[in-house]
mmCIF file of C-alpha atoms in Angstrom:
data_model
loop_
_atom_site.group_PDB
_atom_site.id
_atom_site.type_symbol
_atom_site.label_atom_id
_atom_site.label_comp_id
_atom_site.label_asym_id
_atom_site.label_seq_id
_atom_site.Cartn_x
_atom_site.Cartn_y
_atom_site.Cartn_z
ATOM 1 C CA TRP X 1 146.095 -33.347 -138.128
ATOM 2 C CA LYS X 2 149.212 -31.284 -137.543
ATOM 3 C CA GLU X 3 150.953 -34.181 -135.785
ATOM 4 C CA MET X 4 150.212 -36.503 -138.675
ATOM 5 C CA TRP X 5 151.443 -33.834 -141.080
ATOM 6 C CA THR X 6 154.704 -33.423 -139.203
ATOM 7 C CA SER X 7 155.229 -37.167 -139.020
ATOM 8 C CA TYR X 8 154.590 -37.631 -142.736
ATOM 9 C CA THR X 9 156.671 -34.701 -143.949
ATOM 10 C CA SER X 10 159.618 -35.601 -141.743
ATOM 11 C CA THR X 11 159.940 -39.040 -143.348
ATOM 12 C CA ILE X 12 162.818 -39.017 -145.798
ATOM 13 C CA GLY X 13 162.192 -40.412 -149.275
ATOM 14 C CA ASN X 14 158.425 -40.044 -149.499
ATOM 15 C CA GLY X 15 158.736 -37.607 -152.419
ATOM 16 C CA PHE X 16 156.881 -34.827 -150.608
ATOM 17 C CA ASP X 17 157.649 -31.182 -151.384
ATOM 18 C CA LYS X 18 159.326 -29.904 -148.199
ATOM 19 C CA SER X 19 158.373 -26.296 -148.991
ATOM 20 C CA MET X 20 154.653 -27.107 -148.597
ATOM 21 C CA THR X 21 153.390 -26.009 -145.183
ATOM 22 C CA PHE X 22 150.542 -27.553 -143.211
ATOM 23 C CA ASP X 23 148.430 -24.384 -143.467
ATOM 24 C CA LYS X 24 148.974 -24.050 -147.226
ATOM 25 C CA PHE X 25 148.091 -27.709 -147.837
ATOM 26 C CA ASN X 26 145.016 -27.435 -145.581
ATOM 27 C CA GLU X 27 143.799 -24.408 -147.589
ATOM 28 C CA ASP X 28 144.560 -26.065 -150.944
ATOM 29 C CA LEU X 29 142.702 -29.215 -149.917
ATOM 30 C CA TYR X 30 139.705 -27.121 -148.884
ATOM 31 C CA TYR X 31 139.752 -25.290 -152.214
ATOM 32 C CA ILE X 32 139.934 -28.538 -154.200
ATOM 33 C CA LEU X 33 137.106 -30.114 -152.205
ATOM 34 C CA THR X 34 134.980 -26.985 -152.652
ATOM 35 C CA GLU X 35 135.499 -27.033 -156.419
ATOM 36 C CA LYS X 36 135.175 -30.766 -157.029
ATOM 37 C CA THR X 37 132.282 -31.863 -154.793
ATOM 38 C CA GLU X 38 128.555 -31.648 -155.473
ATOM 39 C CA GLY X 39 125.321 -32.287 -153.602
ATOM 40 C CA ASP X 40 125.570 -33.835 -150.146
ATOM 41 C CA ALA X 41 129.365 -34.025 -150.266
ATOM 42 C CA ALA X 42 129.603 -30.308 -151.101
ATOM 43 C CA ALA X 43 127.255 -29.504 -148.212
ATOM 44 C CA ARG X 44 129.624 -31.282 -145.839
ATOM 45 C CA VAL X 45 132.593 -29.335 -147.194
ATOM 46 C CA ARG X 46 130.760 -26.009 -146.844
ATOM 47 C CA ALA X 47 129.835 -26.886 -143.240
ATOM 48 C CA VAL X 48 133.426 -26.410 -142.023
ATOM 49 C CA GLU X 49 135.391 -23.197 -141.585
ATOM 50 C CA PRO X 50 136.925 -22.008 -144.882
ATOM 51 C CA GLY X 51 140.487 -23.259 -145.278
ATOM 52 C CA GLN X 52 139.959 -26.356 -143.103
ATOM 53 C CA GLY X 53 140.572 -28.951 -145.812
ATOM 54 C CA PHE X 54 141.494 -31.818 -143.491
ATOM 55 C CA GLU X 55 138.305 -31.417 -141.472
ATOM 56 C CA ALA X 56 136.226 -31.139 -144.661
ATOM 57 C CA TYR X 57 137.869 -34.270 -146.051
ATOM 58 C CA GLN X 58 137.172 -36.140 -142.821
ATOM 59 C CA ARG X 59 133.480 -35.176 -142.897
ATOM 60 C CA VAL X 60 133.095 -36.255 -146.525
ATOM 61 C CA TYR X 61 134.956 -39.499 -145.835
ATOM 62 C CA ILE X 62 132.815 -40.409 -142.810
ATOM 63 C CA TRP X 63 129.589 -39.539 -144.662
ATOM 64 C CA PHE X 64 130.619 -41.480 -147.766
ATOM 65 C CA SER X 65 131.683 -44.530 -145.756
ATOM 66 C CA SER X 66 128.353 -44.689 -143.977
ATOM 67 C CA ILE X 67 126.396 -44.233 -147.224
ATOM 68 C CA CYS X 68 128.375 -46.980 -148.959
ATOM 69 C CA GLY X 69 127.813 -49.350 -146.061
ATOM 70 C CA MET X 70 124.069 -48.709 -146.108
ATOM 71 C CA ALA X 71 123.946 -49.145 -149.868
ATOM 72 C CA LEU X 72 125.777 -52.460 -149.630
ATOM 73 C CA ASN X 73 123.424 -53.665 -146.885
ATOM 74 C CA LYS X 74 120.393 -52.680 -148.961
ATOM 75 C CA ARG X 75 121.838 -54.408 -152.023
ATOM 76 C CA MET X 76 122.525 -57.595 -150.010
ATOM 77 C CA ASP X 77 118.949 -57.532 -148.684
ATOM 78 C CA GLY X 78 117.657 -57.250 -152.234
ATOM 79 C CA LEU X 79 119.789 -60.208 -153.265
ATOM 80 C CA MET X 80 118.725 -62.474 -150.428
ATOM 81 C CA VAL X 81 115.049 -61.465 -150.359
ATOM 82 C CA PRO X 82 114.157 -60.191 -153.833
ATOM 83 C CA ALA X 83 110.621 -59.060 -154.551
ATOM 84 C CA SER X 84 108.628 -61.488 -156.662
ATOM 85 C CA PRO X 85 106.918 -59.814 -159.620
ATOM 86 C CA THR X 86 103.208 -60.444 -159.954
ATOM 87 C CA LYS X 87 103.009 -59.926 -163.715
ATOM 88 C CA PRO X 88 104.532 -62.625 -165.934
ATOM 89 C CA GLU X 89 106.030 -60.066 -168.303
ATOM 90 C CA GLU X 90 108.039 -58.549 -165.418
ATOM 91 C CA LEU X 91 109.759 -61.789 -164.353
ATOM 92 C CA ALA X 92 112.542 -61.722 -166.973
ATOM 93 C CA ALA X 93 113.491 -58.146 -166.053
ATOM 94 C CA ALA X 94 113.429 -59.024 -162.338
ATOM 95 C CA ILE X 95 115.772 -61.986 -162.869
ATOM 96 C CA GLU X 96 118.145 -59.844 -164.940
ATOM 97 C CA LYS X 97 118.125 -57.110 -162.298
ATOM 98 C CA TRP X 98 118.879 -59.723 -159.612
ATOM 99 C CA ARG X 99 121.793 -61.093 -161.683
ATOM 100 C CA GLU X 100 123.179 -57.574 -162.136
ATOM 101 C CA GLN X 101 123.030 -56.938 -158.386
ATOM 102 C CA LEU X 102 124.745 -60.284 -157.791
ATOM 103 C CA ARG X 103 127.584 -59.326 -160.151
ATOM 104 C CA ILE X 104 127.999 -55.945 -158.454
ATOM 105 C CA VAL X 105 128.177 -57.430 -154.963
ATOM 106 C CA GLU X 106 130.673 -60.075 -156.090
ATOM 107 C CA THR X 107 133.050 -57.290 -157.186
ATOM 108 C CA TYR X 108 133.458 -56.358 -153.502
ATOM 109 C CA GLY X 109 135.464 -59.545 -152.983
ATOM 110 C CA ASP X 110 135.119 -63.211 -152.107
ATOM 111 C CA GLY X 111 133.663 -62.396 -148.702
ATOM 112 C CA TYR X 112 130.557 -60.970 -150.381
ATOM 113 C CA ALA X 113 129.982 -63.777 -152.891
ATOM 114 C CA MET X 114 126.833 -65.814 -152.281
ATOM 115 C CA SER X 115 127.150 -69.578 -152.197
ATOM 116 C CA ALA X 116 125.059 -71.646 -154.603
ATOM 117 C CA PRO X 117 122.464 -72.779 -152.016
ATOM 118 C CA PHE X 118 121.769 -69.143 -151.086
ATOM 119 C CA LYS X 119 121.500 -68.183 -154.757
ATOM 120 C CA ILE X 120 118.994 -70.982 -155.330
ATOM 121 C CA SER X 121 117.020 -69.890 -152.288
ATOM 122 C CA ALA X 122 117.013 -66.280 -153.516
ATOM 123 C CA LEU X 123 115.839 -67.362 -156.986
ATOM 124 C CA GLN X 124 113.096 -69.411 -155.357
ATOM 125 C CA ARG X 125 112.020 -66.299 -153.460
ATOM 126 C CA LEU X 126 112.169 -64.235 -156.666
ATOM 127 C CA MET X 127 109.911 -66.753 -158.406
ATOM 128 C CA LEU X 128 107.511 -67.135 -155.493
ATOM 129 C CA ASN X 129 104.495 -66.372 -157.708
ATOM 130 C CA TYR X 130 105.653 -69.086 -160.131
ATOM 131 C CA ARG X 131 106.384 -71.691 -157.456
ATOM 132 C CA GLU X 132 105.125 -74.780 -159.336
ATOM 133 C CA LYS X 133 107.238 -74.015 -162.390
ATOM 134 C CA PHE X 134 110.251 -73.298 -160.209
ATOM 135 C CA ASN X 135 109.809 -76.593 -158.341
ATOM 136 C CA VAL X 136 109.844 -78.495 -161.642
ATOM 137 C CA ILE X 137 113.008 -76.687 -162.716
ATOM 138 C CA GLU X 138 114.668 -77.313 -159.346
ATOM 139 C CA SER X 139 113.832 -81.045 -159.302
ATOM 140 C CA MET X 140 115.182 -81.439 -162.859
ATOM 141 C CA ALA X 141 118.397 -79.699 -161.823
ATOM 142 C CA ALA X 142 118.768 -81.960 -158.781
ATOM 143 C CA ARG X 143 118.465 -85.057 -161.010
ATOM 144 C CA GLU X 144 120.689 -83.856 -163.834
ATOM 145 C CA CYS X 145 123.475 -81.899 -162.129
ATOM 146 C CA PRO X 146 126.207 -83.466 -159.970
ATOM 147 C CA THR X 147 127.126 -80.355 -157.922
ATOM 148 C CA ILE X 148 125.125 -77.634 -156.211
ATOM 149 C CA GLU X 149 126.932 -75.008 -158.322
ATOM 150 C CA ALA X 150 125.883 -76.805 -161.511
ATOM 151 C CA GLN X 151 122.339 -77.037 -160.140
ATOM 152 C CA PHE X 152 122.271 -73.265 -159.625
ATOM 153 C CA GLU X 153 123.515 -72.619 -163.173
ATOM 154 C CA HIS X 154 120.879 -75.006 -164.540
ATOM 155 C CA ILE X 155 118.116 -73.410 -162.459
ATOM 156 C CA LEU X 156 119.190 -69.911 -163.481
ATOM 157 C CA LYS X 157 119.305 -70.769 -167.190
ATOM 158 C CA ALA X 158 115.947 -72.575 -167.101
ATOM 159 C CA SER X 159 114.377 -69.727 -165.095
ATOM 160 C CA ILE X 160 115.550 -67.163 -167.635
ATOM 161 C CA GLU X 161 114.146 -69.280 -170.467
ATOM 162 C CA MET X 162 110.842 -69.735 -168.640
ATOM 163 C CA ALA X 163 110.609 -65.991 -167.927
ATOM 164 C CA ALA X 164 111.269 -65.189 -171.586
ATOM 165 C CA LYS X 165 108.532 -67.633 -172.629
ATOM 166 C CA LEU X 166 106.111 -66.068 -170.133
ATOM 167 C CA ARG X 167 106.891 -62.626 -171.531
ATOM 168 C CA LEU X 168 106.305 -63.770 -175.114
ATOM 169 C CA ASP X 169 103.084 -65.540 -174.162
ATOM 170 C CA GLU X 170 101.834 -62.424 -172.404
ATOM 171 C CA ALA X 171 102.748 -60.236 -175.392
ATOM 172 C CA PHE X 172 100.878 -62.601 -177.727
ATOM 173 C CA ILE X 173 97.808 -62.647 -175.506
ATOM 174 C CA THR X 174 97.841 -58.862 -175.236
ATOM 175 C CA SER X 175 98.134 -58.336 -178.973
ATOM 176 C CA LYS X 176 95.953 -61.163 -180.338
ATOM 177 C CA GLY X 177 93.775 -62.232 -177.447
ATOM 178 C CA HIS X 178 93.978 -65.479 -175.542
ATOM 179 C CA PRO X 179 94.252 -68.459 -177.918
ATOM 180 C CA MET X 180 91.671 -70.433 -175.918
ATOM 181 C CA GLU X 181 88.988 -67.747 -176.346
ATOM 182 C CA VAL X 182 87.604 -69.078 -179.617
ATOM 183 C CA ASP X 183 84.010 -67.952 -178.985
ATOM 184 C CA LYS X 184 84.856 -64.243 -179.033
ATOM 185 C CA LYS X 185 86.702 -64.567 -182.323
ATOM 186 C CA THR X 186 83.932 -66.659 -183.866
ATOM 187 C CA LYS X 187 81.193 -64.276 -182.713
ATOM 188 C CA ARG X 188 83.187 -61.304 -183.975
ATOM 189 C CA SER X 189 83.636 -62.999 -187.347
ATOM 190 C CA GLU X 190 79.955 -63.880 -187.557
ATOM 191 C CA GLY X 191 78.928 -60.341 -186.607
ATOM 192 C CA GLU X 192 81.153 -58.795 -189.271
ATOM 193 C CA GLY X 193 79.487 -60.766 -192.078
ATOM 194 C CA GLU X 194 75.956 -59.425 -191.392
#
């Protein structure tokens, strides 16, 4: 660290205060890290000798880099192989959560953006418990859309609409009973009149 310090401070025109010494900066950095970190990061700072700011910074940096990499890998796994909800009322929320994760990953840069065929495959996996409906949506998109990107957009929009309809249907059934169960309603009505 001292060699890097000497190299940096000896460069003319970097705007660095020449009166700042390596030891003073090391102590100040340690103090700042001690005051500004919490949780796991703070534990890494406290694990070094007091006053060793560069070493504390290095430990936090290495820990944070590994955590971010694992989080990105987990997020990519969730995008490529999303869990398929078993309850119809959960499908809309699952699609929205998948879209949110997709947007987050795409902010990392073009190298992390999924191509349309992979997005379609991931949506198919997400809607595994609604395979027949998804197949209808996918075949309609293939007929109506000229590009694979347009097909994905069509499939996504139709899937969101279908999920919303499933949620509404489930809410209606839960609150009013299944519309095809006429006997229960008739028997209940007949029993009330006696």
